[in-house]
PDB file of C-alpha atoms in Angstrom:
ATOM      1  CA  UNK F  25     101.703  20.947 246.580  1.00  0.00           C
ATOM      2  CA  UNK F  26     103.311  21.096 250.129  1.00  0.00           C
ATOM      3  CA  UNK F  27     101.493  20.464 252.924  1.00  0.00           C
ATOM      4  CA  UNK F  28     102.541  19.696 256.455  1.00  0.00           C
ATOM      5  CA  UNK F  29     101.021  17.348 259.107  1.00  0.00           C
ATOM      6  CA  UNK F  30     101.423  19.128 262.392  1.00  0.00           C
ATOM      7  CA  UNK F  31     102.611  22.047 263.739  1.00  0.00           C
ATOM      8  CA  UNK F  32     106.180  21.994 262.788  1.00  0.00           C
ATOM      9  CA  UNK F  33     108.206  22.789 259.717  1.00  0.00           C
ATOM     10  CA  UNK F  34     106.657  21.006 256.024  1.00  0.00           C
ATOM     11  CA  UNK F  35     107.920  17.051 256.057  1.00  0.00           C
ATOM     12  CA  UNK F  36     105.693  16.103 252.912  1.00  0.00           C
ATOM     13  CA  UNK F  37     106.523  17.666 249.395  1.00  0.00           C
ATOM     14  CA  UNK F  38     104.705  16.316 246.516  1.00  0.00           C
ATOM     15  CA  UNK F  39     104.941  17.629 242.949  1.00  0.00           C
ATOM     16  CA  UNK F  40     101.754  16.803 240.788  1.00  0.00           C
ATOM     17  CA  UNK F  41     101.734  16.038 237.191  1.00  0.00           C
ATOM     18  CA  UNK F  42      99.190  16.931 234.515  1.00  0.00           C
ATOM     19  CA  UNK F  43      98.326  15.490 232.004  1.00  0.00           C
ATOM     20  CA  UNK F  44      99.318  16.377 227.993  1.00  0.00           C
ATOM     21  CA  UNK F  45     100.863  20.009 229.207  1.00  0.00           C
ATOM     22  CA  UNK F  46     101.127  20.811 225.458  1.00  0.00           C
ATOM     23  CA  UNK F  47      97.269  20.106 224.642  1.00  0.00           C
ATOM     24  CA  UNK F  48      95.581  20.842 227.793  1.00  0.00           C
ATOM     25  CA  UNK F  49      92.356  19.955 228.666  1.00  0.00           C
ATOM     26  CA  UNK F  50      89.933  21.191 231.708  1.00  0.00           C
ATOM     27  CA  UNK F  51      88.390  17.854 232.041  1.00  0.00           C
ATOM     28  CA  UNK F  52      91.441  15.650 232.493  1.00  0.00           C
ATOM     29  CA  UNK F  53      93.400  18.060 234.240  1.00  0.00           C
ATOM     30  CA  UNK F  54      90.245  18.654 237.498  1.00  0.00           C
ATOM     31  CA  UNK F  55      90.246  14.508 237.356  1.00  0.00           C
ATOM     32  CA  UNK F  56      93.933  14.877 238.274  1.00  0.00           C
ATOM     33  CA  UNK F  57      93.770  17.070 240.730  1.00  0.00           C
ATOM     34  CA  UNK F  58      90.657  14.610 242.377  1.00  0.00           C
ATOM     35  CA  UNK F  59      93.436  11.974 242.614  1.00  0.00           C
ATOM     36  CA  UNK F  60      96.775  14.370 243.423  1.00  0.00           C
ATOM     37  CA  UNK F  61      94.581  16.597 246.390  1.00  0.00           C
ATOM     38  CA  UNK F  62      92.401  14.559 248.170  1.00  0.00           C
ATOM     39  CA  UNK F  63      93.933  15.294 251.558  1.00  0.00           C
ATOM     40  CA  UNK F  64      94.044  19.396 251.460  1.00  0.00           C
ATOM     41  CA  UNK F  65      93.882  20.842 255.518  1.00  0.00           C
ATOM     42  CA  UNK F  66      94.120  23.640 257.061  1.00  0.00           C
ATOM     43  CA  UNK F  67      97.847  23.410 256.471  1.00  0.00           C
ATOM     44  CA  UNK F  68      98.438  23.152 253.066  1.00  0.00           C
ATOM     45  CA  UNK F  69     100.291  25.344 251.054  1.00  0.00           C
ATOM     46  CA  UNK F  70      99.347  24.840 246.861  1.00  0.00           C
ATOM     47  CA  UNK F  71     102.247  26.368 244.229  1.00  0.00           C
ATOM     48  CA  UNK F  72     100.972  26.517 240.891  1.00  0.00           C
ATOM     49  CA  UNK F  73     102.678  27.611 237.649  1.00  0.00           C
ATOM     50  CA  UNK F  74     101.272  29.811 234.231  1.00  0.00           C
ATOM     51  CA  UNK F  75      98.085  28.022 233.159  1.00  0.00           C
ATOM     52  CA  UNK F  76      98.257  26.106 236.476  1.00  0.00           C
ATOM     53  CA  UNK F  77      97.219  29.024 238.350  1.00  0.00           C
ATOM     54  CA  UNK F  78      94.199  29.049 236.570  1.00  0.00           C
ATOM     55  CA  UNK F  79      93.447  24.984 236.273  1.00  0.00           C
ATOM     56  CA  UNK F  80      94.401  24.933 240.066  1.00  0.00           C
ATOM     57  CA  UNK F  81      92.513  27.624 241.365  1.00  0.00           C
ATOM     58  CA  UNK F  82      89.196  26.912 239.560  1.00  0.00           C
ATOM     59  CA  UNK F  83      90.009  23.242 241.057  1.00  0.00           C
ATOM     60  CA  UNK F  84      89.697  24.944 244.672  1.00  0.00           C
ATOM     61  CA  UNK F  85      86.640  26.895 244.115  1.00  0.00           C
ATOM     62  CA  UNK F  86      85.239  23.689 243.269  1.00  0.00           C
ATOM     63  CA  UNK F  87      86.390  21.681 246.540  1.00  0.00           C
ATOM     64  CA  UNK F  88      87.130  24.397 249.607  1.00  0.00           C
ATOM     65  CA  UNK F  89      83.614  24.318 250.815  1.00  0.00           C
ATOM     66  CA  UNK F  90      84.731  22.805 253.797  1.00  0.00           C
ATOM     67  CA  UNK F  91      88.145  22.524 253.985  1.00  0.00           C
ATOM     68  CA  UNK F  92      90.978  25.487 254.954  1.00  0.00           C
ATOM     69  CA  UNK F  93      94.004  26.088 252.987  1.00  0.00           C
ATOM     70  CA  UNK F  94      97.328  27.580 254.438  1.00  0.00           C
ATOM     71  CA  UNK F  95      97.916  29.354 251.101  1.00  0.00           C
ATOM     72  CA  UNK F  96      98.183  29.217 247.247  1.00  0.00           C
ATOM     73  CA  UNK F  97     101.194  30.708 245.447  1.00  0.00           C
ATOM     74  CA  UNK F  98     100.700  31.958 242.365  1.00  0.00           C
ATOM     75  CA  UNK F  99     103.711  32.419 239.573  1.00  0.00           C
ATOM     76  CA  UNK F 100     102.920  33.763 236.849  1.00  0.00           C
ATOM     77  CA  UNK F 101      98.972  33.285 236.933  1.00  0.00           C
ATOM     78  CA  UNK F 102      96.504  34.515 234.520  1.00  0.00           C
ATOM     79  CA  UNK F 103      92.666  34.226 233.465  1.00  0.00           C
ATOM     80  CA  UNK F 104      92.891  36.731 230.539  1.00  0.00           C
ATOM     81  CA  UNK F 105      92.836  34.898 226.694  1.00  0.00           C
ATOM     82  CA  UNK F 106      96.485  34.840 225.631  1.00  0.00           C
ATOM     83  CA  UNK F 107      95.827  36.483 221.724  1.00  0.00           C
ATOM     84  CA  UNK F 108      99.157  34.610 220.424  1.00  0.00           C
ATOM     85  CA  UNK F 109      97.400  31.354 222.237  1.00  0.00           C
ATOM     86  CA  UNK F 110      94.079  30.691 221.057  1.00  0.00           C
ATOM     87  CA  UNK F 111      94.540  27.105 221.238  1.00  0.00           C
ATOM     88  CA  UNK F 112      94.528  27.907 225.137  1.00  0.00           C
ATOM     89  CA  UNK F 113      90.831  29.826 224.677  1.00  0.00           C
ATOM     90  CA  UNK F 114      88.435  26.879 225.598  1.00  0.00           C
ATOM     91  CA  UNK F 115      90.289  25.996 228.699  1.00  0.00           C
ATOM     92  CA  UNK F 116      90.627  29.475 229.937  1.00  0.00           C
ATOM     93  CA  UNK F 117      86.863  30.274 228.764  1.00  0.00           C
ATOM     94  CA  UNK F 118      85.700  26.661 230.959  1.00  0.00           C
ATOM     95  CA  UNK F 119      87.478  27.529 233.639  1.00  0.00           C
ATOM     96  CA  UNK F 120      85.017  30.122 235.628  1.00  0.00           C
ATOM     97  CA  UNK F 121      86.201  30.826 239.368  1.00  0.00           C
ATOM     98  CA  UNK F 122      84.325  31.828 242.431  1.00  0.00           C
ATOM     99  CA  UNK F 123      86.416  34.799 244.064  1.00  0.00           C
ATOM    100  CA  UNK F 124      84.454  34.348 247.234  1.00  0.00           C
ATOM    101  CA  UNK F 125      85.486  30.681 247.955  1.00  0.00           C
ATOM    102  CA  UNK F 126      88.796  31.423 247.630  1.00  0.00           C
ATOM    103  CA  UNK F 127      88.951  34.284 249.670  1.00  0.00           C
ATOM    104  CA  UNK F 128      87.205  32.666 252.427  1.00  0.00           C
ATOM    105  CA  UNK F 129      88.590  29.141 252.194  1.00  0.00           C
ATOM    106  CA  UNK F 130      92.672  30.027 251.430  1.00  0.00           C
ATOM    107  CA  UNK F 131      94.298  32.095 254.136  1.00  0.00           C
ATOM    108  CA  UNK F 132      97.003  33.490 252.455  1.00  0.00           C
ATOM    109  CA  UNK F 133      97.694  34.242 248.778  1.00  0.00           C
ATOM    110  CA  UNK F 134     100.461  35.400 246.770  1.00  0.00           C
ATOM    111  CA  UNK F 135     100.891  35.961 242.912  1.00  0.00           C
ATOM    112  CA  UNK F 136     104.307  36.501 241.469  1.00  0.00           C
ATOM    113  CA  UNK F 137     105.280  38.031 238.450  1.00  0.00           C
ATOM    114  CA  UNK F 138     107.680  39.583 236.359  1.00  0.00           C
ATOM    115  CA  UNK F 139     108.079  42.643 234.737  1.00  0.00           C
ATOM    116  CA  UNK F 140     109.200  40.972 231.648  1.00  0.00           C
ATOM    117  CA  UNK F 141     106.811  37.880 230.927  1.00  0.00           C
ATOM    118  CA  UNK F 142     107.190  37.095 227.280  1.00  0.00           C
ATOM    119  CA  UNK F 143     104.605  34.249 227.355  1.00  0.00           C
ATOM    120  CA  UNK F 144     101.824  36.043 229.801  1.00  0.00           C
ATOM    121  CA  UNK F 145     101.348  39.852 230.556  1.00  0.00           C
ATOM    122  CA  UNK F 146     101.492  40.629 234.339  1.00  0.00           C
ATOM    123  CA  UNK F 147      99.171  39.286 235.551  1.00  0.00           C
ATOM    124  CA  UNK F 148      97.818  41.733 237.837  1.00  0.00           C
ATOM    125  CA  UNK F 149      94.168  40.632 237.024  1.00  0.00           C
ATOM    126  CA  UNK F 150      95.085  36.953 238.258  1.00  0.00           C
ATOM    127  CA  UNK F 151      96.240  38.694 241.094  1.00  0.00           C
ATOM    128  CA  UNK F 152      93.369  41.179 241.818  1.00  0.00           C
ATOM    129  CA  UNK F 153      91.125  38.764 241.061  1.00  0.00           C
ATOM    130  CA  UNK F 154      92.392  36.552 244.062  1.00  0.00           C
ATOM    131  CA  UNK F 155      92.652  39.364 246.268  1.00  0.00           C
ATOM    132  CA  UNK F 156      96.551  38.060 246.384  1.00  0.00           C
ATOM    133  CA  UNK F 157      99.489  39.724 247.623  1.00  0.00           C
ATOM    134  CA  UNK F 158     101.299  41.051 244.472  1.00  0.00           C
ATOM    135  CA  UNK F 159     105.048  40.606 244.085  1.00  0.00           C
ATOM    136  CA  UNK F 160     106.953  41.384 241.156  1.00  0.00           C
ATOM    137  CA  UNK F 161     110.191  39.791 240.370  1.00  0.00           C
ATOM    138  CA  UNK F 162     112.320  41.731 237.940  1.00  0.00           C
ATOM    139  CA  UNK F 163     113.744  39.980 234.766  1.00  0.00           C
ATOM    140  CA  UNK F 164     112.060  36.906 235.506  1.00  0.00           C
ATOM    141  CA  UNK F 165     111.015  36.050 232.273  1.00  0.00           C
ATOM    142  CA  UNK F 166     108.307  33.410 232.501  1.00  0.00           C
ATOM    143  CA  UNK F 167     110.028  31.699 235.807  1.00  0.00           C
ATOM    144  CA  UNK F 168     111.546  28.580 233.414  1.00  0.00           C
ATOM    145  CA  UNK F 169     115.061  27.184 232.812  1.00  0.00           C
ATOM    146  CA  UNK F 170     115.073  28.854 229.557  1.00  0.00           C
ATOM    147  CA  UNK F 171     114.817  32.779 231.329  1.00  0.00           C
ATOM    148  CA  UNK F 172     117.713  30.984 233.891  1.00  0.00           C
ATOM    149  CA  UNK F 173     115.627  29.917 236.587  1.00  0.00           C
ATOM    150  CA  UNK F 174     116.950  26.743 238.224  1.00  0.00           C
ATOM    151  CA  UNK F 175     116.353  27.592 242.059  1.00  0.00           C
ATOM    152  CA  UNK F 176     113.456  29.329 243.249  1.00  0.00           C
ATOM    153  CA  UNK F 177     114.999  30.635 246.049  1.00  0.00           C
ATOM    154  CA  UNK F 178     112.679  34.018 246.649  1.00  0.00           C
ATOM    155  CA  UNK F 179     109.519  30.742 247.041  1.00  0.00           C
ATOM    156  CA  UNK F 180     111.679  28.906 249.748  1.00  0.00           C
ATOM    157  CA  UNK F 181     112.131  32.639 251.256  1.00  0.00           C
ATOM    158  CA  UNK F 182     107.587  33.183 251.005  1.00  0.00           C
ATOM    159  CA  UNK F 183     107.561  29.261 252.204  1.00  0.00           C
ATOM    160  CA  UNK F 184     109.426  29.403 255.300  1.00  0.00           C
ATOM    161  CA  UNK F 185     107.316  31.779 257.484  1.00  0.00           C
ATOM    162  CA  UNK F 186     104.287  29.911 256.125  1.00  0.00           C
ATOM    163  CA  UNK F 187     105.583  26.519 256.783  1.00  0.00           C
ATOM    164  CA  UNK F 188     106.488  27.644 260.175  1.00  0.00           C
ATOM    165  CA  UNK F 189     103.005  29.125 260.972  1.00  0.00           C
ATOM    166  CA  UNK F 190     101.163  26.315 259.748  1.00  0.00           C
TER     167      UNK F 190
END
């Protein structure tokens, strides 16, 4: 998560951590969110990755009754069950989302994808779904080390204006 504190550029970064990434469960990954996003405003910006997308967002349409959010980023997103993961099918089935918090409660979203995902088909219904700002990366792979990705520097390009405007 970034998030800034006043009006000028973003002087917090935080990167959360979830729990057991390789067995993932609903339940223990909402409780970390409770502890990682107590202090979401009007001016925080939320980056979430794959099956993040989905834990994080259904994590917001639980909590952004009252608060604003500057934006959520999206790479890679999905809600769809992934046939060559069914060990993945009780966390995606749990985790239901309310389209209308989200769209009233997160000013700006963006989903990015490639045209290539191996792991996850576009995920244009992730996208949709949000009402998000689609924007496809070419040969992107799934966004990891392994498909070469070591900078993100197309996200610090999306982050700027958004940290700026915050």
């Amino acid at each position: 998560m970034v998030s800034t504190t006043d009006q000028s550029y973003a002087q917090c970064s935080e990167i959360g951590f979830l729990p057991d990434a390789d067995a993932p469960e609903l339940d223990l990954w909402q409780q970390a969110f409770d502890m990682q996003m107590q202090d979401l405003n009007e001016h925080s910006i939320v980056i979430a990755h794959s099956l993040g997308c989905l834990a994080t967002v259904y994590y917001l349409s639980q909590h952004l009754n009252h608060p604003k959010m500057q934006a959520f980023i999206g790479v890679t997103g999905f809600k769809s069950l992934l046939p060559h993961k069914p060990e993945l099918n009780s966390f995606i089935q749990q985790a239901t989302l309310q389209s209308r918090v989200l769209h009233r409660q997160i000013a700006h979203r963006i989903a990015l994808f490639s045209n290539n995902g191996a792991v996850v088909p576009p995920p244009l219904q992730f996208g949709h779904f949000m009402n998000a700002q689609l924007q496809e990366v070419k040969q992107a792979g799934h966004f990891t080390q392994q498909d070469g990705w070591s900078e993100f520097v197309l996200l610090q390009q999306i982050l700027q204006p958004l940290m700026l405007s915050a």
